[in-house]
PDB file of C-alpha atoms in Angstrom:
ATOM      1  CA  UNK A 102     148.055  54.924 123.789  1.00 41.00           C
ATOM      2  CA  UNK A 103     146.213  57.537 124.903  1.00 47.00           C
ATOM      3  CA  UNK A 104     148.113  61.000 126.693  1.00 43.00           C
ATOM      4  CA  UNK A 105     146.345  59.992 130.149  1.00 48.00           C
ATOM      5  CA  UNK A 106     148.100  56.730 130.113  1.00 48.00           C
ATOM      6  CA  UNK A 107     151.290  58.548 129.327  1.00 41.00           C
ATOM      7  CA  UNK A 108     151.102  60.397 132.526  1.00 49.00           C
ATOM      8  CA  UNK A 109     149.647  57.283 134.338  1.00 55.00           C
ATOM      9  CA  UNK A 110     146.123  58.896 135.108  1.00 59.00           C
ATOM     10  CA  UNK A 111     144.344  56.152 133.841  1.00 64.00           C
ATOM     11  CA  UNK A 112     146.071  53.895 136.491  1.00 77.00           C
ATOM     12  CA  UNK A 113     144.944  55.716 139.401  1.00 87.00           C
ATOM     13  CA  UNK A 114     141.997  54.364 141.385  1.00 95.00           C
ATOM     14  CA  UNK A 115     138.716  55.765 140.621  1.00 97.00           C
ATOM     15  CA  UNK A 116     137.921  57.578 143.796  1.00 97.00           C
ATOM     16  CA  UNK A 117     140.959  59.882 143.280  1.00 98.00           C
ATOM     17  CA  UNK A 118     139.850  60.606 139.823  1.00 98.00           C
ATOM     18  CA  UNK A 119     136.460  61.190 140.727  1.00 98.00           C
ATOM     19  CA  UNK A 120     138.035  63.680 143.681  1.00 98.00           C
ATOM     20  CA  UNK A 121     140.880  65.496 141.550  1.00 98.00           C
ATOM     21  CA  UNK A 122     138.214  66.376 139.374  1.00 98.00           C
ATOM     22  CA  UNK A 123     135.834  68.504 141.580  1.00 98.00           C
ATOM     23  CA  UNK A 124     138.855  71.009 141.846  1.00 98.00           C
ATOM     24  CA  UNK A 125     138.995  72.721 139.283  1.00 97.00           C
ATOM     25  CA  UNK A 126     142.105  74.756 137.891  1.00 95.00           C
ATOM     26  CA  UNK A 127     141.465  78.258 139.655  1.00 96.00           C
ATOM     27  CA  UNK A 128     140.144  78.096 143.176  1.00 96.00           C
ATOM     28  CA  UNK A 129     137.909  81.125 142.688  1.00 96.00           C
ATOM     29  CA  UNK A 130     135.972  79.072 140.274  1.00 97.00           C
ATOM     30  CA  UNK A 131     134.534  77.089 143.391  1.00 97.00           C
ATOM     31  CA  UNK A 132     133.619  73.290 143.324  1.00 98.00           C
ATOM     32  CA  UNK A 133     132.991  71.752 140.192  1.00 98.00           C
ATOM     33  CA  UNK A 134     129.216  70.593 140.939  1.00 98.00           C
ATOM     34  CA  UNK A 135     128.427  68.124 138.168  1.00 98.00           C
ATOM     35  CA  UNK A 136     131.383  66.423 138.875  1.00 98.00           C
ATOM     36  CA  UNK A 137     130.882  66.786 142.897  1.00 98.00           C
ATOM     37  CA  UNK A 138     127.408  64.978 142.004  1.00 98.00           C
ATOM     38  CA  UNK A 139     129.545  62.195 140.440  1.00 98.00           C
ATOM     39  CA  UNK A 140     131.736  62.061 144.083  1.00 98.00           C
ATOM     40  CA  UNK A 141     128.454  61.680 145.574  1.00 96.00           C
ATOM     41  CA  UNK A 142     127.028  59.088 143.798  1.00 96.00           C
ATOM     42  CA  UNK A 143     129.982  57.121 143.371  1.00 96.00           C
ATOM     43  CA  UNK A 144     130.170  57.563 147.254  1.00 94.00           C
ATOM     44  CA  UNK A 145     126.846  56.284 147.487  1.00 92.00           C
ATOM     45  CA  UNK A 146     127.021  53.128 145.339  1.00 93.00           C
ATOM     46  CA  UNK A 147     130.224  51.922 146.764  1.00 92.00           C
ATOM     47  CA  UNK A 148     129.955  53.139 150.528  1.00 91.00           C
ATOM     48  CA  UNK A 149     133.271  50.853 151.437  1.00 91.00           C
ATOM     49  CA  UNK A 150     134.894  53.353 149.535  1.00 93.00           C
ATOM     50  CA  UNK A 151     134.121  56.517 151.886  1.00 94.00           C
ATOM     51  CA  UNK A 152     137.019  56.384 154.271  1.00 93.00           C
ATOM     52  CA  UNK A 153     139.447  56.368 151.202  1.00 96.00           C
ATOM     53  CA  UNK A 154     137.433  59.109 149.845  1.00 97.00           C
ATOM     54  CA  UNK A 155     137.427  60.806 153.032  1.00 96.00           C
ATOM     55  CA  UNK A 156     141.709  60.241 153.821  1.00 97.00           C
ATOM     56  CA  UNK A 157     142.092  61.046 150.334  1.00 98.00           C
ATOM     57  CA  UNK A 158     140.334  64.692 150.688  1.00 98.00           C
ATOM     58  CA  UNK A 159     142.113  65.284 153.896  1.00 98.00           C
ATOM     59  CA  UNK A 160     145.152  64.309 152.090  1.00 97.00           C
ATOM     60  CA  UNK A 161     144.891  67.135 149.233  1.00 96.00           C
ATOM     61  CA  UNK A 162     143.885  69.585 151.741  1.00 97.00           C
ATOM     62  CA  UNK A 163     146.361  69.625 153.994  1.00 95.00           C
ATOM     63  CA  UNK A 164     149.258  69.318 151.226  1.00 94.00           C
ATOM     64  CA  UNK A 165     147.467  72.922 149.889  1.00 95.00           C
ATOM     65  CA  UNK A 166     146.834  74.442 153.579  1.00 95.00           C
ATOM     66  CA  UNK A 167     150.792  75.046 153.809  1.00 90.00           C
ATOM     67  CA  UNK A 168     150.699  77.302 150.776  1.00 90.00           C
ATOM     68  CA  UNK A 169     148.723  80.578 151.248  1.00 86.00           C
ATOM     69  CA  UNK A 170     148.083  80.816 146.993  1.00 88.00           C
ATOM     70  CA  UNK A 171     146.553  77.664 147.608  1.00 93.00           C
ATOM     71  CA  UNK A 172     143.943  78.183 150.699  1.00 96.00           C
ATOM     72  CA  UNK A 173     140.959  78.197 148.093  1.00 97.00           C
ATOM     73  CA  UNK A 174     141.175  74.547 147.083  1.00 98.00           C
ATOM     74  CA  UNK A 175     141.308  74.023 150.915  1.00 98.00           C
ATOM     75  CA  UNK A 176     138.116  75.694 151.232  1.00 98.00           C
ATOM     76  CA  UNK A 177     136.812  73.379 148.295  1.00 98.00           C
ATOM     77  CA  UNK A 178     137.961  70.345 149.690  1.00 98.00           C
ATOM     78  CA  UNK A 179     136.467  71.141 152.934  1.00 98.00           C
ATOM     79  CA  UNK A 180     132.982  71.980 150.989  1.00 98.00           C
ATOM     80  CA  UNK A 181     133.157  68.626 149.356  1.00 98.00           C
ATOM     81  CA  UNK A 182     133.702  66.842 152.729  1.00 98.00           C
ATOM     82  CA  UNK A 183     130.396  68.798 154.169  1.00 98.00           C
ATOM     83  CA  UNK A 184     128.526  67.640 150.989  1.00 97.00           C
ATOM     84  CA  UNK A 185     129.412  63.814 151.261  1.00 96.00           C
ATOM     85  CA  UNK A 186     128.896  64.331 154.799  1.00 95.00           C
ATOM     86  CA  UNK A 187     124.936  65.412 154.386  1.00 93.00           C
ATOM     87  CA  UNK A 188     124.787  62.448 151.270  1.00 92.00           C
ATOM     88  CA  UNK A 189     126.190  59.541 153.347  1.00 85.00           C
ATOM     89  CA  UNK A 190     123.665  57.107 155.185  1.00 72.00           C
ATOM     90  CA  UNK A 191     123.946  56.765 158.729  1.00 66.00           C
ATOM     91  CA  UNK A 192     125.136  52.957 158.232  1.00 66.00           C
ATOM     92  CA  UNK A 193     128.129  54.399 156.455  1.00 71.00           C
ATOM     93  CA  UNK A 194     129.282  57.445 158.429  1.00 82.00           C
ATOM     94  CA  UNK A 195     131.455  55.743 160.673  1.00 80.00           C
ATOM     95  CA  UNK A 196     133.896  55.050 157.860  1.00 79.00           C
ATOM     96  CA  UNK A 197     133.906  58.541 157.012  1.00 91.00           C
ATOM     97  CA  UNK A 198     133.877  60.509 159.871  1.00 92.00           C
ATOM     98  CA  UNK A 199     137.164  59.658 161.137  1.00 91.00           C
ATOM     99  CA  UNK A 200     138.812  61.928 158.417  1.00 94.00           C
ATOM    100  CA  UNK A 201     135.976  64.483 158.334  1.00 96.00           C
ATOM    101  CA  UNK A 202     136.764  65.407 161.770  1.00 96.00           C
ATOM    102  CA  UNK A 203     140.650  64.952 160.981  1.00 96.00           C
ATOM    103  CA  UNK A 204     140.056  67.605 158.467  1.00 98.00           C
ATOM    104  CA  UNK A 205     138.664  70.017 160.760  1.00 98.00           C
ATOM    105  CA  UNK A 206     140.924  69.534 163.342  1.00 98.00           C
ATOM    106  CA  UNK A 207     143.673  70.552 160.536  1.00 97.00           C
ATOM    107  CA  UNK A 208     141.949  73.466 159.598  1.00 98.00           C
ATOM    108  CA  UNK A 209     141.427  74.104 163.295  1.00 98.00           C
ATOM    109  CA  UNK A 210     145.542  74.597 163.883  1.00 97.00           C
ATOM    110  CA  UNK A 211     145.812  76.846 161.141  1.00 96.00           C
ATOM    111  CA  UNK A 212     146.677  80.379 162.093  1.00 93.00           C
ATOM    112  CA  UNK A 213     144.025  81.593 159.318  1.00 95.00           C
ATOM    113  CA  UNK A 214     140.968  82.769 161.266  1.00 97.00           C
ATOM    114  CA  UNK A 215     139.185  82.090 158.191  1.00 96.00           C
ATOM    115  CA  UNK A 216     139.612  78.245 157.854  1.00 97.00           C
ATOM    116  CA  UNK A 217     138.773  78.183 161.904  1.00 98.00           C
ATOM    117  CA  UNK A 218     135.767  79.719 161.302  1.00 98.00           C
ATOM    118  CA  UNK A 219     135.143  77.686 158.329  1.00 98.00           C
ATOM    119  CA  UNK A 220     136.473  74.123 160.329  1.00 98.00           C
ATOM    120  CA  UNK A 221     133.714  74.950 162.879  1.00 98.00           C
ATOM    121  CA  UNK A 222     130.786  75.593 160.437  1.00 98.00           C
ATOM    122  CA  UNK A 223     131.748  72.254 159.375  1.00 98.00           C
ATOM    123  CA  UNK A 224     131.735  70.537 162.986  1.00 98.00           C
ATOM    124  CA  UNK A 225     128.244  71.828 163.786  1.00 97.00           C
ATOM    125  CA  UNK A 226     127.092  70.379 160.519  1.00 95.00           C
ATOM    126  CA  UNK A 227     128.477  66.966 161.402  1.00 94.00           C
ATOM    127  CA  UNK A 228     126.968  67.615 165.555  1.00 93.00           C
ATOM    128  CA  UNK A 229     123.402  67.885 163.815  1.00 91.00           C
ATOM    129  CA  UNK A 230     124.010  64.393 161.673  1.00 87.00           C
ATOM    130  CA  UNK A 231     122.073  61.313 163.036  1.00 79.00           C
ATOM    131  CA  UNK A 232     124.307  58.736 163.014  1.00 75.00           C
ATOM    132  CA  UNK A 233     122.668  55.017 163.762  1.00 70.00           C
ATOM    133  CA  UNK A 234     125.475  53.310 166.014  1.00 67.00           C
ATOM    134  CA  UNK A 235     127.659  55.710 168.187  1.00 64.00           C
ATOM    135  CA  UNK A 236     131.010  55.714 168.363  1.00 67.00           C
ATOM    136  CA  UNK A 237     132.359  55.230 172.088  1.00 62.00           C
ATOM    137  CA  UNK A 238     135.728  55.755 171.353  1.00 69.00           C
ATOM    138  CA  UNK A 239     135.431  58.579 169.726  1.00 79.00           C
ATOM    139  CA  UNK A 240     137.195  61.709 171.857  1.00 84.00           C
ATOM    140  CA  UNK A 241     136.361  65.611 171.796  1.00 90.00           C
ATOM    141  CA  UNK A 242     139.451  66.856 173.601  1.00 92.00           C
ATOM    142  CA  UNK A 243     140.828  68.601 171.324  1.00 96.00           C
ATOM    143  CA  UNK A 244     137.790  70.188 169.921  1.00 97.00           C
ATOM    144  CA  UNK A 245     136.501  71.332 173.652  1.00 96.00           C
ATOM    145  CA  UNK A 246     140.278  72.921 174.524  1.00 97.00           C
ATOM    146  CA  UNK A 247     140.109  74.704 170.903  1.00 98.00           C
ATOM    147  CA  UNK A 248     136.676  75.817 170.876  1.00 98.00           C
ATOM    148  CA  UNK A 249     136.869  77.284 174.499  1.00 98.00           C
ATOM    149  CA  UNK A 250     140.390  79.033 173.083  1.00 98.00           C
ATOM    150  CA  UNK A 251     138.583  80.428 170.480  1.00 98.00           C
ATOM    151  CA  UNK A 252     135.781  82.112 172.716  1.00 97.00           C
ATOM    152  CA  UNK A 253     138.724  83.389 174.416  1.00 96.00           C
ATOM    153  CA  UNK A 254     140.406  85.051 171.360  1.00 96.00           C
ATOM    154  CA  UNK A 255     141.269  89.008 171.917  1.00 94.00           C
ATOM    155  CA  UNK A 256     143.022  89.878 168.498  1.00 92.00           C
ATOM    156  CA  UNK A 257     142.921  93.620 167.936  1.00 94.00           C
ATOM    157  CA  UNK A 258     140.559  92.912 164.718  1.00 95.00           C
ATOM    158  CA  UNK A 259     136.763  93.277 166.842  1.00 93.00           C
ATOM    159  CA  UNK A 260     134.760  92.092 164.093  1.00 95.00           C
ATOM    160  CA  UNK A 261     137.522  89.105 163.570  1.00 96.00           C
ATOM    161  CA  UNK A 262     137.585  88.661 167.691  1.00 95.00           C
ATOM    162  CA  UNK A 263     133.756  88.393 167.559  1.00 95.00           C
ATOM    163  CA  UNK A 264     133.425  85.829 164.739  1.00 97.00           C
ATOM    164  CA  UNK A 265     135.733  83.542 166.139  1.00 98.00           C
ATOM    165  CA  UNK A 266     134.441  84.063 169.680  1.00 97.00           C
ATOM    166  CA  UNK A 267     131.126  82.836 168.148  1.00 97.00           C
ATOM    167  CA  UNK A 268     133.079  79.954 165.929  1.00 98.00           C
ATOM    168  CA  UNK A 269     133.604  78.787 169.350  1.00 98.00           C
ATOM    169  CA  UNK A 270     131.151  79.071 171.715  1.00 97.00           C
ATOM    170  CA  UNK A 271     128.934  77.278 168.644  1.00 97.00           C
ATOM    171  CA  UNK A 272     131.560  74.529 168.341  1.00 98.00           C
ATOM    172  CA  UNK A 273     131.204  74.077 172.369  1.00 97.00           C
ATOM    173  CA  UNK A 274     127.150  73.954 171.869  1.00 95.00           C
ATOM    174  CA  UNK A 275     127.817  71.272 169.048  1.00 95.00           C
ATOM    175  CA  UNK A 276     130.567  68.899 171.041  1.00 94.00           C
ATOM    176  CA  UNK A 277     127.624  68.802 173.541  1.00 92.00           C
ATOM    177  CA  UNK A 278     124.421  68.460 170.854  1.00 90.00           C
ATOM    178  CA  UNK A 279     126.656  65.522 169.458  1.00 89.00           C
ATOM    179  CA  UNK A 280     127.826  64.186 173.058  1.00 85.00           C
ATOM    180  CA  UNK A 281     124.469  64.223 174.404  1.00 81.00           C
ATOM    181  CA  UNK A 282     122.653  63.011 170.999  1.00 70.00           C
ATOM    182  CA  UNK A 283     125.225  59.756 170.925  1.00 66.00           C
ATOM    183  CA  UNK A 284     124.421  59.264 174.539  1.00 66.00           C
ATOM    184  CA  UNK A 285     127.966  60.022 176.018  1.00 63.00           C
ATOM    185  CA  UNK A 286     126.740  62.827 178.041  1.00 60.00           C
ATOM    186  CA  UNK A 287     128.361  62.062 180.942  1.00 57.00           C
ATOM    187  CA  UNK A 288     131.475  62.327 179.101  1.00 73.00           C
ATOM    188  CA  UNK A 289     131.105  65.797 178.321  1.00 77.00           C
ATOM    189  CA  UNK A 290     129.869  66.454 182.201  1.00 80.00           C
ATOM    190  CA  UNK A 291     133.414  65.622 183.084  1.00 83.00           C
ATOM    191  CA  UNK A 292     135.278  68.044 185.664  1.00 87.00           C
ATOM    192  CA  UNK A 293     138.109  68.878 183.355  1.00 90.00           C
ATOM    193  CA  UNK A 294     135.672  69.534 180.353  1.00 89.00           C
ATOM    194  CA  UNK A 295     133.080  71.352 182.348  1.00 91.00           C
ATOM    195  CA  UNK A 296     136.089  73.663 183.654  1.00 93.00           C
ATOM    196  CA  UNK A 297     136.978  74.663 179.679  1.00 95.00           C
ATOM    197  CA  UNK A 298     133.221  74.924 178.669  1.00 94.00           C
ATOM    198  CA  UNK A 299     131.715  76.761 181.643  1.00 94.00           C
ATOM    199  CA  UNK A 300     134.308  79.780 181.637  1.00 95.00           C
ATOM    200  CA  UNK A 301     134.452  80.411 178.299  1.00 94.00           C
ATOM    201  CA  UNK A 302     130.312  80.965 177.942  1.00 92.00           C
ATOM    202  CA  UNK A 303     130.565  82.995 181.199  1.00 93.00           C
ATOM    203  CA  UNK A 304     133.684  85.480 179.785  1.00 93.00           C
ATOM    204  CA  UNK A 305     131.277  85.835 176.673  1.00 92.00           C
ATOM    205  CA  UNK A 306     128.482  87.029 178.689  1.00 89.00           C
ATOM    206  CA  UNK A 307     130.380  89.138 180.743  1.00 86.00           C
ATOM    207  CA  UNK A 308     132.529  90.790 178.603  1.00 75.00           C
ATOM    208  CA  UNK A 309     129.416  91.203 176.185  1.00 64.00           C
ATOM    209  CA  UNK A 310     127.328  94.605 175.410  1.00 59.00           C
ATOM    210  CA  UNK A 311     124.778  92.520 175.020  1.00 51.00           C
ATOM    211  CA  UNK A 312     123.831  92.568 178.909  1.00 50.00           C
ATOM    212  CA  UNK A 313     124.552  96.513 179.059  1.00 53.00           C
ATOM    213  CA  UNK A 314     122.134  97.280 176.311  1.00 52.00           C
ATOM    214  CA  UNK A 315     119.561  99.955 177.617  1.00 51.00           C
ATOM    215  CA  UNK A 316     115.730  99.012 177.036  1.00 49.00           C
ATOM    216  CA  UNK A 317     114.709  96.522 174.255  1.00 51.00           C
ATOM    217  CA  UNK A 318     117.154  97.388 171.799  1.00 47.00           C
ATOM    218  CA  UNK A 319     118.576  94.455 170.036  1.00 48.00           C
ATOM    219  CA  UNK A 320     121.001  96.061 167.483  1.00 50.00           C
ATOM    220  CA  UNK A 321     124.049  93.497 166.765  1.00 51.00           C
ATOM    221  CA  UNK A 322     122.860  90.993 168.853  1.00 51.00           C
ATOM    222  CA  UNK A 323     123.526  88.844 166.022  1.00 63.00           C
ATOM    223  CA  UNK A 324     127.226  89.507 166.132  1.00 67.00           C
ATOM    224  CA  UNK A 325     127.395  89.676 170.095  1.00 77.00           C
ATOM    225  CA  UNK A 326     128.994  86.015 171.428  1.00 81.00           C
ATOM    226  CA  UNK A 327     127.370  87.396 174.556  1.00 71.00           C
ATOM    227  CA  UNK A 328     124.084  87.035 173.092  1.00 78.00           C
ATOM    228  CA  UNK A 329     124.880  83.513 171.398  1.00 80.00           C
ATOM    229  CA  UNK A 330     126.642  82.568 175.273  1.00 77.00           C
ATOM    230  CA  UNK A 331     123.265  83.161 176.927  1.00 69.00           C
ATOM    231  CA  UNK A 332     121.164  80.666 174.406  1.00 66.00           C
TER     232      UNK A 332
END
């Protein structure tokens, strides 16, 4: 009998062997790649299998997210989820995308300003994927109120307040890429969303240097949310 069996490895469905081992035993060693490439094509051969994938991902991740030694495999897992994301075809998203954007709504209710920023990287990937059937149930509540929070952040930290100001007023240009890509647009025109988006792009543009800048200068601009509020 071999020493897997002994600690009952071997028994354990394939996708969660194929996803335990693209962590590998440090964090700072990153993803492991060739075995990431074997996620992806296992992924891709047996598409039923992305929602358990994706649940089982989500699953690991927030189980590390709680311990603050452990934030790097979060960052992995999240990397992973952005990979499979791009792999997937757009006939089998829709089994996967329910825990992708459960993931990022978990790293979005961390306290870490670092996994926000890094949750909405990961939303404006998935607001630029094509996806062939919409999904009309699918809500962006949560994701408008958080993203317009974020644009309001005033931490003492400037360049933290800055990056997460832009975190959000991207994530709010994403819900409404995606909304208006999957033909709910006049879901995202609704009074109660329109009153969270609208503010938040104006108190970036007001509140940003970017308008008080003398002549043609455009120092920073890249790290004004003022300037990324007025795109």
């Amino acid at each position: 009998m071999c020493l897997e069996c002994l600690t009952c490895s071997c028994f354990r469905p394939r996708y969660k062997r194929l996803v335990d081992n693209i962590f590998p035993q440090y964090p700072q060693e990153g993803l492991v790649k060739s075995n990431m490439e074997k996620l992806i094509f296992y992924s891709l051969s047996s598409p039923e299998k992305l929602d358990r994938i994706g649940d089982y991902l989500y699953l690991r991740a927030s189980r590390d997210i709680t311990r603050s030694s452990r934030i790097g495999f979060v960052v992995i897992a999240m990397e992973a989820m952005d990979q499979l994301l791009r792999a997937c075809h757009a006939q089998a998203l829709n089994l996967y995308v329910e825990s992708f954007l459960k993931m990022i709504q978990r790293l979005l209710e961390s306290s870490e300003a670092d996994l926000q920023i890094l949750a909405t990287q990961s939303f404006v990937i998935f607001a630029n994927i094509e996806e062939d059937t919409p999904s009309y149930h699918r809500r962006y509540e949560f994701f408008i109120s958080k993203f317009s929070s974020m644009c309001h952040n005033n931490g003492d930290d400037i360049p933290t307040r800055n990056m997460l100001r832009m975190s959000g007023i991207r994530g709010l240009q994403g819900v409404i890429r995606k909304t208006v890509a999957d033909d709910l647009v006049e879901n995202i025109w609704e009074a109660t969303h329109m009153a969270k988006i609208i503010p938040s792009l104006l108190f970036n543009m007001q509140d940003s240097s970017y308008h008080k800048r003398d002549g043609d200068s455009t120092d920073g601009i890249d790290q004004d949310p003022g300037a990324l509020a007025d795109e």
